């Protein structure tokens, strides 16, 4: 599946942020030291334990969004860990997301091919090969509260082909705001349920991620 | 007498509170930011990147799905450079905070 996509075009164009020695990182403001600190998994877990939620910027909110894309379009700003659902009147709902970790991020234009409540998780062969925990579920893990895809999944297609990437819920709500996945877009379960109720099969999904492998074409 | 004492205490408490507020505001510590999250690399807001893509599709007469922003950076206050793939080529767009296209050229 991956071979069908146009990989590494961004690198070929010389636009990789790594190539120019600038790494993207998310930081949060620590009010106790009044400094900005890197937001990594351990700090995210610590923050979630202390506050019972992710930082305010990653919580669902309606924002101004000037675009010619039609309402119902999904736009993902992977660098900033935001997913926008375009609304009428130059507005959008902005949700916090987790995205692909180093080497697993991607950018492109795809569409929602199908949607599923409490989806079964079937790890791809590559994941089964490299992750013993995934190997246990090589034939599929039934949907439910312990399933890593969470409450809902939107399956992303390029044309009529499943990209193997999804927008889905999570059992790790603290991970919103991080580069942590194998390329899927993760949301907390309340947010993915909300998104699922507003999106239709066929919706255009634009994924922006600076310096990532590039996939195109609907 | 007790009324005068109460008034004096109230004045002192108010003055103390005002002084504390002034000290808090003028301590030299950076104020808490309005946003609690930031990125170490400043990219253009997603809507501005897509405004560039939409304009490129129109100006270069290509399908909107053939244009994708792949990189962006702040070039000066209130302006962003957005690099686009357009079909098999590239284009560079500069857009300002008010969503005005400052320039757009094939690279």
PDB file of C-alpha atoms in Angstrom:
ATOM      1  CA  UNK A   1       0.000   0.000   0.000  1.00  0.00           C
ATOM      2  CA  UNK A   2       2.715   2.422   0.985  1.00  0.00           C
ATOM      3  CA  UNK A   3       4.542   1.754  -2.281  1.00  0.00           C
ATOM      4  CA  UNK A   4       1.660   3.176  -4.226  1.00  0.00           C
ATOM      5  CA  UNK A   5       2.138   6.559  -2.742  1.00  0.00           C
ATOM      6  CA  UNK A   6       4.520   9.202  -3.790  1.00  0.00           C
ATOM      7  CA  UNK A   7       6.990   8.984  -0.964  1.00  0.00           C
ATOM      8  CA  UNK A   8       9.792  11.394  -0.150  1.00  0.00           C
ATOM      9  CA  UNK A   9       8.807  14.068  -2.652  1.00  0.00           C
ATOM     10  CA  UNK A  10       9.026  16.652   0.076  1.00  0.00           C
ATOM     11  CA  UNK A  11      12.589  15.589   0.803  1.00  0.00           C
ATOM     12  CA  UNK A  12      13.433  15.654  -2.899  1.00  0.00           C
ATOM     13  CA  UNK A  13      12.239  19.236  -3.046  1.00  0.00           C
ATOM     14  CA  UNK A  14      14.634  20.107  -0.281  1.00  0.00           C
ATOM     15  CA  UNK A  15      11.973  21.415   2.008  1.00  0.00           C
ATOM     16  CA  UNK A  16      12.507  19.099   4.923  1.00  0.00           C
ATOM     17  CA  UNK A  17      12.815  21.025   8.120  1.00  0.00           C
ATOM     18  CA  UNK A  18      15.349  18.456   9.274  1.00  0.00           C
ATOM     19  CA  UNK A  19      17.469  19.173   6.230  1.00  0.00           C
ATOM     20  CA  UNK A  20      17.878  22.765   7.281  1.00  0.00           C
ATOM     21  CA  UNK A  21      18.562  21.803  10.860  1.00  0.00           C
ATOM     22  CA  UNK A  22      15.337  23.094  12.384  1.00  0.00           C
ATOM     23  CA  UNK A  23      13.263  20.613  14.310  1.00  0.00           C
ATOM     24  CA  UNK A  24       9.615  21.164  15.085  1.00  0.00           C
ATOM     25  CA  UNK A  25       8.731  20.792  18.731  1.00  0.00           C
ATOM     26  CA  UNK A  26       5.654  21.588  20.769  1.00  0.00           C
ATOM     27  CA  UNK A  27       6.154  23.462  24.009  1.00  0.00           C
ATOM     28  CA  UNK A  28       3.822  24.338  26.879  1.00  0.00           C
ATOM     29  CA  UNK A  29       4.084  27.227  29.299  1.00  0.00           C
ATOM     30  CA  UNK A  30       5.021  26.108  32.797  1.00  0.00           C
ATOM     31  CA  UNK A  31       3.481  28.685  35.162  1.00  0.00           C
ATOM     32  CA  UNK A  32       5.623  27.529  38.095  1.00  0.00           C
ATOM     33  CA  UNK A  33       8.904  28.406  36.365  1.00  0.00           C
ATOM     34  CA  UNK A  34       7.356  30.899  33.874  1.00  0.00           C
ATOM     35  CA  UNK A  35       9.248  29.214  31.063  1.00  0.00           C
ATOM     36  CA  UNK A  36       8.346  27.238  27.938  1.00  0.00           C
ATOM     37  CA  UNK A  37       9.153  23.541  28.202  1.00  0.00           C
ATOM     38  CA  UNK A  38       9.082  20.764  25.618  1.00  0.00           C
ATOM     39  CA  UNK A  39       5.833  18.825  25.545  1.00  0.00           C
ATOM     40  CA  UNK A  40       6.799  15.151  25.458  1.00  0.00           C
ATOM     41  CA  UNK A  41       4.979  11.971  26.547  1.00  0.00           C
ATOM     42  CA  UNK A  42       6.163  12.087  30.168  1.00  0.00           C
ATOM     43  CA  UNK A  43       5.199  15.750  30.526  1.00  0.00           C
ATOM     44  CA  UNK A  44       1.882  15.079  28.791  1.00  0.00           C
ATOM     45  CA  UNK A  45       1.055  12.286  31.253  1.00  0.00           C
ATOM     46  CA  UNK A  46       2.086  14.521  34.148  1.00  0.00           C
ATOM     47  CA  UNK A  47      -0.091  17.369  32.818  1.00  0.00           C
ATOM     48  CA  UNK A  48      -3.076  15.088  32.290  1.00  0.00           C
ATOM     49  CA  UNK A  49      -2.794  13.659  35.814  1.00  0.00           C
ATOM     50  CA  UNK A  50      -2.611  17.139  37.329  1.00  0.00           C
ATOM     51  CA  UNK A  51      -5.401  18.758  35.310  1.00  0.00           C
ATOM     52  CA  UNK A  52      -7.613  15.895  34.161  1.00  0.00           C
ATOM     53  CA  UNK A  53      -7.388  17.135  30.585  1.00  0.00           C
ATOM     54  CA  UNK A  54      -4.965  18.214  27.895  1.00  0.00           C
ATOM     55  CA  UNK A  55      -3.792  21.867  27.650  1.00  0.00           C
ATOM     56  CA  UNK A  56      -6.579  24.284  26.705  1.00  0.00           C
ATOM     57  CA  UNK A  57      -5.300  24.861  23.174  1.00  0.00           C
ATOM     58  CA  UNK A  58      -5.954  21.187  22.376  1.00  0.00           C
ATOM     59  CA  UNK A  59      -9.553  21.234  23.613  1.00  0.00           C
ATOM     60  CA  UNK A  60     -12.439  21.425  21.159  1.00  0.00           C
ATOM     61  CA  UNK A  61     -13.425  24.988  20.196  1.00  0.00           C
ATOM     62  CA  UNK A  62     -14.978  26.993  17.364  1.00  0.00           C
ATOM     63  CA  UNK A  63     -12.454  29.281  15.661  1.00  0.00           C
ATOM     64  CA  UNK A  64     -12.301  31.695  12.730  1.00  0.00           C
ATOM     65  CA  UNK A  65     -11.157  29.865   9.576  1.00  0.00           C
ATOM     66  CA  UNK A  66     -10.919  31.699   6.251  1.00  0.00           C
ATOM     67  CA  UNK A  67     -11.133  29.121   3.498  1.00  0.00           C
ATOM     68  CA  UNK A  68     -12.651  28.349   0.138  1.00  0.00           C
ATOM     69  CA  UNK A  69     -12.992  24.689   1.138  1.00  0.00           C
ATOM     70  CA  UNK A  70     -16.608  23.682   1.555  1.00  0.00           C
ATOM     71  CA  UNK A  71     -18.226  22.972   4.938  1.00  0.00           C
ATOM     72  CA  UNK A  72     -17.628  19.369   5.980  1.00  0.00           C
ATOM     73  CA  UNK A  73     -14.029  19.379   4.772  1.00  0.00           C
ATOM     74  CA  UNK A  74     -11.469  18.153   7.294  1.00  0.00           C
ATOM     75  CA  UNK A  75      -8.133  19.958   7.466  1.00  0.00           C
ATOM     76  CA  UNK A  76      -5.296  18.660   9.582  1.00  0.00           C
ATOM     77  CA  UNK A  77      -2.437  20.885  10.688  1.00  0.00           C
ATOM     78  CA  UNK A  78      -0.146  18.135  11.904  1.00  0.00           C
ATOM     79  CA  UNK A  79       2.629  20.466  13.026  1.00  0.00           C
ATOM     80  CA  UNK A  80       0.302  22.302  15.380  1.00  0.00           C
ATOM     81  CA  UNK A  81      -1.676  19.159  16.310  1.00  0.00           C
ATOM     82  CA  UNK A  82      -5.019  20.601  15.230  1.00  0.00           C
ATOM     83  CA  UNK A  83      -7.827  19.089  13.168  1.00  0.00           C
ATOM     84  CA  UNK A  84     -10.296  21.589  11.704  1.00  0.00           C
ATOM     85  CA  UNK A  85     -13.784  20.724  10.510  1.00  0.00           C
ATOM     86  CA  UNK A  86     -14.883  23.509   8.173  1.00  0.00           C
ATOM     87  CA  UNK A  87     -18.215  25.143   9.099  1.00  0.00           C
ATOM     88  CA  UNK A  88     -20.182  27.770   7.140  1.00  0.00           C
ATOM     89  CA  UNK A  89     -19.409  31.479   7.551  1.00  0.00           C
ATOM     90  CA  UNK A  90     -15.628  31.188   7.761  1.00  0.00           C
ATOM     91  CA  UNK A  91     -15.645  29.183  10.955  1.00  0.00           C
ATOM     92  CA  UNK A  92     -14.348  25.762  11.916  1.00  0.00           C
ATOM     93  CA  UNK A  93     -14.405  23.419  14.874  1.00  0.00           C
ATOM     94  CA  UNK A  94     -10.839  22.890  16.028  1.00  0.00           C
ATOM     95  CA  UNK A  95      -9.917  19.678  17.821  1.00  0.00           C
ATOM     96  CA  UNK A  96      -6.592  18.628  19.358  1.00  0.00           C
ATOM     97  CA  UNK A  97      -4.949  15.576  17.800  1.00  0.00           C
ATOM     98  CA  UNK A  98      -1.962  13.254  18.095  1.00  0.00           C
ATOM     99  CA  UNK A  99      -0.044  12.575  14.872  1.00  0.00           C
ATOM    100  CA  UNK A 100       2.701  10.384  13.432  1.00  0.00           C
ATOM    101  CA  UNK A 101       5.998  10.301  15.281  1.00  0.00           C
ATOM    102  CA  UNK A 102       9.314  10.982  13.530  1.00  0.00           C
ATOM    103  CA  UNK A 103       9.394   9.137  10.223  1.00  0.00           C
ATOM    104  CA  UNK A 104       5.693   8.286  10.357  1.00  0.00           C
ATOM    105  CA  UNK A 105       4.201  11.686   9.524  1.00  0.00           C
ATOM    106  CA  UNK A 106       2.705  12.399   6.103  1.00  0.00           C
ATOM    107  CA  UNK A 107       0.933  15.080   4.132  1.00  0.00           C
ATOM    108  CA  UNK A 108      -1.571  14.855   1.299  1.00  0.00           C
ATOM    109  CA  UNK A 109      -5.123  15.072   0.084  1.00  0.00           C
ATOM    110  CA  UNK A 110      -7.339  12.074   0.775  1.00  0.00           C
ATOM    111  CA  UNK A 111     -10.997  11.446   1.615  1.00  0.00           C
ATOM    112  CA  UNK A 112     -13.124   9.661   4.190  1.00  0.00           C
ATOM    113  CA  UNK A 113     -13.748   6.268   2.570  1.00  0.00           C
ATOM    114  CA  UNK A 114     -15.827   4.725   5.344  1.00  0.00           C
ATOM    115  CA  UNK A 115     -16.649   5.215   9.002  1.00  0.00           C
ATOM    116  CA  UNK A 116     -17.126   2.787  11.860  1.00  0.00           C
ATOM    117  CA  UNK A 117     -18.390   2.896  15.436  1.00  0.00           C
ATOM    118  CA  UNK A 118     -16.274   0.947  17.958  1.00  0.00           C
ATOM    119  CA  UNK A 119     -14.015  -0.347  15.176  1.00  0.00           C
ATOM    120  CA  UNK A 120     -12.039  -3.552  15.124  1.00  0.00           C
ATOM    121  CA  UNK A 121      -8.320  -2.923  15.189  1.00  0.00           C
ATOM    122  CA  UNK A 122      -6.238  -5.036  12.839  1.00  0.00           C
ATOM    123  CA  UNK A 123      -2.594  -4.003  12.963  1.00  0.00           C
ATOM    124  CA  UNK A 124      -0.879  -3.817   9.558  1.00  0.00           C
ATOM    125  CA  UNK A 125       1.726  -6.466   8.747  1.00  0.00           C
ATOM    126  CA  UNK A 126       4.607  -4.026   9.255  1.00  0.00           C
ATOM    127  CA  UNK A 127       3.380  -3.254  12.762  1.00  0.00           C
ATOM    128  CA  UNK A 128       2.884  -6.929  13.563  1.00  0.00           C
ATOM    129  CA  UNK A 129       6.472  -7.555  12.474  1.00  0.00           C
ATOM    130  CA  UNK A 130       7.984  -4.842  14.651  1.00  0.00           C
ATOM    131  CA  UNK A 131       5.686  -4.729  17.689  1.00  0.00           C
ATOM    132  CA  UNK A 132       5.030  -7.868  19.785  1.00  0.00           C
ATOM    133  CA  UNK A 133       1.977  -6.237  21.385  1.00  0.00           C
ATOM    134  CA  UNK A 134       0.438  -5.743  17.949  1.00  0.00           C
ATOM    135  CA  UNK A 135       1.349  -9.300  16.888  1.00  0.00           C
ATOM    136  CA  UNK A 136      -1.048 -10.630  19.515  1.00  0.00           C
ATOM    137  CA  UNK A 137      -3.915  -9.103  17.552  1.00  0.00           C
ATOM    138  CA  UNK A 138      -2.744  -9.992  14.053  1.00  0.00           C
ATOM    139  CA  UNK A 139      -6.183 -11.376  13.247  1.00  0.00           C
ATOM    140  CA  UNK A 140      -8.030  -8.401  14.731  1.00  0.00           C
ATOM    141  CA  UNK A 141      -8.987  -6.962  18.119  1.00  0.00           C
ATOM    142  CA  UNK A 142     -12.730  -6.469  18.607  1.00  0.00           C
ATOM    143  CA  UNK A 143     -14.027  -2.933  19.204  1.00  0.00           C
ATOM    144  CA  UNK A 144     -14.421  -1.772  22.807  1.00  0.00           C
ATOM    145  CA  UNK A 145     -13.010   0.527  25.466  1.00  0.00           C
ATOM    146  CA  UNK A 146      -9.593  -1.164  25.430  1.00  0.00           C
ATOM    147  CA  UNK A 147      -9.258  -1.079  21.648  1.00  0.00           C
ATOM    148  CA  UNK A 148      -6.553   1.437  20.574  1.00  0.00           C
ATOM    149  CA  UNK A 149      -8.823   2.821  17.839  1.00  0.00           C
ATOM    150  CA  UNK A 150     -11.214   4.046  20.515  1.00  0.00           C
ATOM    151  CA  UNK A 151     -14.885   4.847  19.998  1.00  0.00           C
ATOM    152  CA  UNK A 152     -14.943   5.764  16.303  1.00  0.00           C
ATOM    153  CA  UNK A 153     -12.778   5.480  13.192  1.00  0.00           C
ATOM    154  CA  UNK A 154     -12.832   7.377   9.906  1.00  0.00           C
ATOM    155  CA  UNK A 155     -10.930   5.373   7.277  1.00  0.00           C
ATOM    156  CA  UNK A 156      -8.891   7.503   4.903  1.00  0.00           C
ATOM    157  CA  UNK A 157      -8.851   6.534   1.250  1.00  0.00           C
ATOM    158  CA  UNK A 158      -6.856   7.703  -1.734  1.00  0.00           C
ATOM    159  CA  UNK A 159      -9.252   7.238  -4.623  1.00  0.00           C
ATOM    160  CA  UNK A 160     -10.784   3.841  -3.876  1.00  0.00           C
ATOM    161  CA  UNK A 161      -7.768   2.511  -2.008  1.00  0.00           C
ATOM    162  CA  UNK A 162      -7.563   2.337   1.776  1.00  0.00           C
ATOM    163  CA  UNK A 163      -4.467   4.260   2.805  1.00  0.00           C
ATOM    164  CA  UNK A 164      -4.202   2.225   6.049  1.00  0.00           C
ATOM    165  CA  UNK A 165      -4.402   5.548   7.891  1.00  0.00           C
ATOM    166  CA  UNK A 166      -7.383   6.512  10.031  1.00  0.00           C
ATOM    167  CA  UNK A 167      -8.716   9.308  12.156  1.00  0.00           C
ATOM    168  CA  UNK A 168      -9.689   7.499  15.342  1.00  0.00           C
ATOM    169  CA  UNK A 169     -10.220   7.678  19.093  1.00  0.00           C
ATOM    170  CA  UNK A 170      -7.749   6.522  21.691  1.00  0.00           C
ATOM    171  CA  UNK A 171      -7.290   4.796  25.028  1.00  0.00           C
ATOM    172  CA  UNK A 172      -4.537   7.320  25.809  1.00  0.00           C
ATOM    173  CA  UNK A 173      -6.264  10.724  25.994  1.00  0.00           C
ATOM    174  CA  UNK A 174      -3.119  12.316  27.410  1.00  0.00           C
ATOM    175  CA  UNK A 175      -1.378  11.729  24.054  1.00  0.00           C
ATOM    176  CA  UNK A 176      -3.249  14.523  22.237  1.00  0.00           C
ATOM    177  CA  UNK A 177      -0.732  17.173  21.183  1.00  0.00           C
ATOM    178  CA  UNK A 178       2.116  14.717  20.629  1.00  0.00           C
ATOM    179  CA  UNK A 179       3.915  13.139  17.656  1.00  0.00           C
ATOM    180  CA  UNK A 180       3.218   9.634  18.831  1.00  0.00           C
ATOM    181  CA  UNK A 181       1.327   7.463  16.345  1.00  0.00           C
ATOM    182  CA  UNK A 182       2.315   5.269  13.409  1.00  0.00           C
ATOM    183  CA  UNK A 183       0.730   7.771  11.032  1.00  0.00           C
ATOM    184  CA  UNK A 184      -2.890   7.711  12.146  1.00  0.00           C
ATOM    185  CA  UNK A 185      -4.588  10.829  13.466  1.00  0.00           C
ATOM    186  CA  UNK A 186      -5.776  10.238  17.002  1.00  0.00           C
ATOM    187  CA  UNK A 187      -8.372  12.209  18.952  1.00  0.00           C
ATOM    188  CA  UNK A 188      -9.847  11.765  22.391  1.00  0.00           C
ATOM    189  CA  UNK A 189     -13.017   9.680  22.313  1.00  0.00           C
ATOM    190  CA  UNK A 190     -15.446  12.547  23.025  1.00  0.00           C
ATOM    191  CA  UNK A 191     -13.983  14.530  20.144  1.00  0.00           C
ATOM    192  CA  UNK A 192     -13.955  11.683  17.636  1.00  0.00           C
ATOM    193  CA  UNK A 193     -17.585  10.900  18.480  1.00  0.00           C
ATOM    194  CA  UNK A 194     -18.411  14.567  17.843  1.00  0.00           C
ATOM    195  CA  UNK A 195     -16.475  14.615  14.562  1.00  0.00           C
ATOM    196  CA  UNK A 196     -18.072  11.332  13.443  1.00  0.00           C
ATOM    197  CA  UNK A 197     -21.530  12.823  13.948  1.00  0.00           C
ATOM    198  CA  UNK A 198     -20.685  15.793  11.692  1.00  0.00           C
ATOM    199  CA  UNK A 199     -18.675  14.197   8.843  1.00  0.00           C
ATOM    200  CA  UNK A 200     -19.961  12.242   5.851  1.00  0.00           C
ATOM    201  CA  UNK A 201     -18.315   9.512   3.789  1.00  0.00           C
ATOM    202  CA  UNK A 202     -16.608  11.193   0.851  1.00  0.00           C
ATOM    203  CA  UNK A 203     -15.493  14.244   2.835  1.00  0.00           C
ATOM    204  CA  UNK A 204     -12.225  15.721   1.614  1.00  0.00           C
ATOM    205  CA  UNK A 205      -9.335  15.500   4.096  1.00  0.00           C
ATOM    206  CA  UNK A 206      -6.292  17.734   3.640  1.00  0.00           C
ATOM    207  CA  UNK A 207      -3.259  16.834   5.737  1.00  0.00           C
ATOM    208  CA  UNK A 208      -0.588  19.509   6.134  1.00  0.00           C
ATOM    209  CA  UNK A 209       2.719  18.489   7.680  1.00  0.00           C
ATOM    210  CA  UNK A 210       5.918  20.345   7.030  1.00  0.00           C
ATOM    211  CA  UNK A 211       8.827  18.193   5.903  1.00  0.00           C
ATOM    212  CA  UNK A 212       6.798  14.967   5.888  1.00  0.00           C
ATOM    213  CA  UNK A 213       6.525  12.403   3.128  1.00  0.00           C
ATOM    214  CA  UNK A 214       4.007  13.647   0.608  1.00  0.00           C
ATOM    215  CA  UNK A 215       0.979  11.847  -0.734  1.00  0.00           C
ATOM    216  CA  UNK A 216      -1.478  13.394  -3.144  1.00  0.00           C
ATOM    217  CA  UNK A 217      -4.477  12.765  -5.219  1.00  0.00           C
ATOM    218  CA  UNK A 218      -8.117  12.023  -4.595  1.00  0.00           C
TER     219      UNK A 218
ATOM    220  CA  UNK B   1     -14.959  55.184  67.202  1.00  0.00           C
ATOM    221  CA  UNK B   2     -15.275  51.571  66.114  1.00  0.00           C
ATOM    222  CA  UNK B   3     -16.719  52.772  62.813  1.00  0.00           C
ATOM    223  CA  UNK B   4     -13.632  54.982  62.236  1.00  0.00           C
ATOM    224  CA  UNK B   5     -11.355  52.002  63.049  1.00  0.00           C
ATOM    225  CA  UNK B   6     -13.215  49.830  60.565  1.00  0.00           C
ATOM    226  CA  UNK B   7     -12.870  52.464  57.879  1.00  0.00           C
ATOM    227  CA  UNK B   8      -9.147  52.831  58.585  1.00  0.00           C
ATOM    228  CA  UNK B   9      -8.629  49.058  58.391  1.00  0.00           C
ATOM    229  CA  UNK B  10     -10.589  48.928  55.154  1.00  0.00           C
ATOM    230  CA  UNK B  11      -8.455  51.705  53.666  1.00  0.00           C
ATOM    231  CA  UNK B  12      -5.250  49.941  54.707  1.00  0.00           C
ATOM    232  CA  UNK B  13      -6.416  46.596  53.282  1.00  0.00           C
ATOM    233  CA  UNK B  14      -7.421  48.258  50.009  1.00  0.00           C
ATOM    234  CA  UNK B  15      -4.109  50.062  49.751  1.00  0.00           C
ATOM    235  CA  UNK B  16      -2.257  46.836  50.476  1.00  0.00           C
ATOM    236  CA  UNK B  17      -4.198  44.996  47.815  1.00  0.00           C
ATOM    237  CA  UNK B  18      -3.546  47.756  45.298  1.00  0.00           C
ATOM    238  CA  UNK B  19       0.168  47.757  46.137  1.00  0.00           C
ATOM    239  CA  UNK B  20       0.310  43.961  45.779  1.00  0.00           C
ATOM    240  CA  UNK B  21      -1.420  44.212  42.436  1.00  0.00           C
ATOM    241  CA  UNK B  22       1.005  46.867  41.235  1.00  0.00           C
ATOM    242  CA  UNK B  23       3.975  44.836  42.446  1.00  0.00           C
ATOM    243  CA  UNK B  24       2.632  41.784  40.693  1.00  0.00           C
ATOM    244  CA  UNK B  25       2.266  43.676  37.464  1.00  0.00           C
ATOM    245  CA  UNK B  26       5.650  45.349  37.642  1.00  0.00           C
ATOM    246  CA  UNK B  27       7.862  42.602  38.989  1.00  0.00           C
ATOM    247  CA  UNK B  28       9.719  42.113  35.723  1.00  0.00           C
ATOM    248  CA  UNK B  29       8.581  38.480  35.326  1.00  0.00           C
ATOM    249  CA  UNK B  30       7.162  37.685  31.897  1.00  0.00           C
ATOM    250  CA  UNK B  31       3.379  37.731  31.885  1.00  0.00           C
ATOM    251  CA  UNK B  32       1.602  34.415  31.377  1.00  0.00           C
ATOM    252  CA  UNK B  33       0.916  34.014  27.654  1.00  0.00           C
ATOM    253  CA  UNK B  34      -2.622  33.955  26.324  1.00  0.00           C
ATOM    254  CA  UNK B  35      -1.905  30.593  24.697  1.00  0.00           C
ATOM    255  CA  UNK B  36      -0.388  27.798  26.767  1.00  0.00           C
ATOM    256  CA  UNK B  37       1.017  25.958  23.758  1.00  0.00           C
ATOM    257  CA  UNK B  38       3.493  27.036  21.090  1.00  0.00           C
ATOM    258  CA  UNK B  39       5.683  25.557  18.360  1.00  0.00           C
ATOM    259  CA  UNK B  40       9.449  26.072  18.160  1.00  0.00           C
ATOM    260  CA  UNK B  41       9.089  26.600  14.400  1.00  0.00           C
ATOM    261  CA  UNK B  42       6.450  29.144  13.349  1.00  0.00           C
ATOM    262  CA  UNK B  43       4.441  27.952  10.361  1.00  0.00           C
ATOM    263  CA  UNK B  44       1.591  29.767   8.621  1.00  0.00           C
ATOM    264  CA  UNK B  45      -1.905  29.181   9.985  1.00  0.00           C
ATOM    265  CA  UNK B  46      -3.606  26.349   8.086  1.00  0.00           C
ATOM    266  CA  UNK B  47      -6.289  28.605   6.596  1.00  0.00           C
ATOM    267  CA  UNK B  48      -3.673  30.965   5.145  1.00  0.00           C
ATOM    268  CA  UNK B  49      -1.751  28.035   3.637  1.00  0.00           C
ATOM    269  CA  UNK B  50      -4.926  26.854   1.947  1.00  0.00           C
ATOM    270  CA  UNK B  51      -5.769  30.334   0.684  1.00  0.00           C
ATOM    271  CA  UNK B  52      -2.423  30.239  -1.124  1.00  0.00           C
ATOM    272  CA  UNK B  53      -3.240  26.784  -2.529  1.00  0.00           C
ATOM    273  CA  UNK B  54      -6.654  27.909  -3.721  1.00  0.00           C
ATOM    274  CA  UNK B  55      -5.228  31.006  -5.412  1.00  0.00           C
ATOM    275  CA  UNK B  56      -2.502  28.921  -7.096  1.00  0.00           C
ATOM    276  CA  UNK B  57      -5.082  26.494  -8.478  1.00  0.00           C
ATOM    277  CA  UNK B  58      -7.032  29.399  -9.968  1.00  0.00           C
ATOM    278  CA  UNK B  59      -4.076  31.360 -11.288  1.00  0.00           C
ATOM    279  CA  UNK B  60      -2.244  28.372 -12.792  1.00  0.00           C
ATOM    280  CA  UNK B  61      -5.431  26.669 -14.044  1.00  0.00           C
ATOM    281  CA  UNK B  62      -4.895  23.368 -12.271  1.00  0.00           C
ATOM    282  CA  UNK B  63      -7.279  21.215 -10.240  1.00  0.00           C
ATOM    283  CA  UNK B  64      -7.470  22.184  -6.581  1.00  0.00           C
ATOM    284  CA  UNK B  65      -6.499  18.628  -5.609  1.00  0.00           C
ATOM    285  CA  UNK B  66      -3.225  19.052  -7.511  1.00  0.00           C
ATOM    286  CA  UNK B  67      -2.014  21.810  -5.194  1.00  0.00           C
ATOM    287  CA  UNK B  68      -0.753  21.191  -1.683  1.00  0.00           C
ATOM    288  CA  UNK B  69       1.105  23.423   0.776  1.00  0.00           C
ATOM    289  CA  UNK B  70       4.243  21.547   1.834  1.00  0.00           C
ATOM    290  CA  UNK B  71       6.155  24.098   3.858  1.00  0.00           C
ATOM    291  CA  UNK B  72       5.672  27.533   5.380  1.00  0.00           C
ATOM    292  CA  UNK B  73       7.444  30.057   7.551  1.00  0.00           C
ATOM    293  CA  UNK B  74       6.952  33.532   8.941  1.00  0.00           C
ATOM    294  CA  UNK B  75       9.011  35.943   6.825  1.00  0.00           C
ATOM    295  CA  UNK B  76       8.209  39.122   8.701  1.00  0.00           C
ATOM    296  CA  UNK B  77       5.607  40.354  11.125  1.00  0.00           C
ATOM    297  CA  UNK B  78       2.230  39.438   9.731  1.00  0.00           C
ATOM    298  CA  UNK B  79       3.493  37.749   6.559  1.00  0.00           C
ATOM    299  CA  UNK B  80       4.159  34.115   5.722  1.00  0.00           C
ATOM    300  CA  UNK B  81       5.905  32.357   2.856  1.00  0.00           C
ATOM    301  CA  UNK B  82       4.096  29.198   1.774  1.00  0.00           C
ATOM    302  CA  UNK B  83       5.776  26.651  -0.545  1.00  0.00           C
ATOM    303  CA  UNK B  84       3.370  24.728  -2.727  1.00  0.00           C
ATOM    304  CA  UNK B  85       3.529  21.717  -4.973  1.00  0.00           C
ATOM    305  CA  UNK B  86       1.569  22.525  -8.133  1.00  0.00           C
ATOM    306  CA  UNK B  87       1.159  19.491 -10.377  1.00  0.00           C
ATOM    307  CA  UNK B  88       4.747  18.349 -10.789  1.00  0.00           C
ATOM    308  CA  UNK B  89       6.241  21.782 -10.136  1.00  0.00           C
ATOM    309  CA  UNK B  90       6.515  24.235  -7.294  1.00  0.00           C
ATOM    310  CA  UNK B  91       5.255  27.693  -6.466  1.00  0.00           C
ATOM    311  CA  UNK B  92       5.985  30.196  -3.736  1.00  0.00           C
ATOM    312  CA  UNK B  93       3.253  32.301  -2.184  1.00  0.00           C
ATOM    313  CA  UNK B  94       3.453  35.133   0.340  1.00  0.00           C
ATOM    314  CA  UNK B  95       0.269  35.813   2.284  1.00  0.00           C
ATOM    315  CA  UNK B  96      -0.441  38.243   5.087  1.00  0.00           C
ATOM    316  CA  UNK B  97      -2.382  37.872   8.312  1.00  0.00           C
ATOM    317  CA  UNK B  98      -5.440  39.408   6.671  1.00  0.00           C
ATOM    318  CA  UNK B  99      -5.507  36.641   4.047  1.00  0.00           C
ATOM    319  CA  UNK B 100      -4.267  38.929   1.265  1.00  0.00           C
ATOM    320  CA  UNK B 101      -1.977  37.286  -1.300  1.00  0.00           C
ATOM    321  CA  UNK B 102       1.133  39.490  -1.437  1.00  0.00           C
ATOM    322  CA  UNK B 103       2.817  37.473  -4.194  1.00  0.00           C
ATOM    323  CA  UNK B 104       2.494  34.127  -5.958  1.00  0.00           C
ATOM    324  CA  UNK B 105       4.976  32.798  -8.485  1.00  0.00           C
ATOM    325  CA  UNK B 106       6.024  29.485  -9.959  1.00  0.00           C
ATOM    326  CA  UNK B 107       9.420  28.512  -8.585  1.00  0.00           C
TER     327      UNK B 107
END
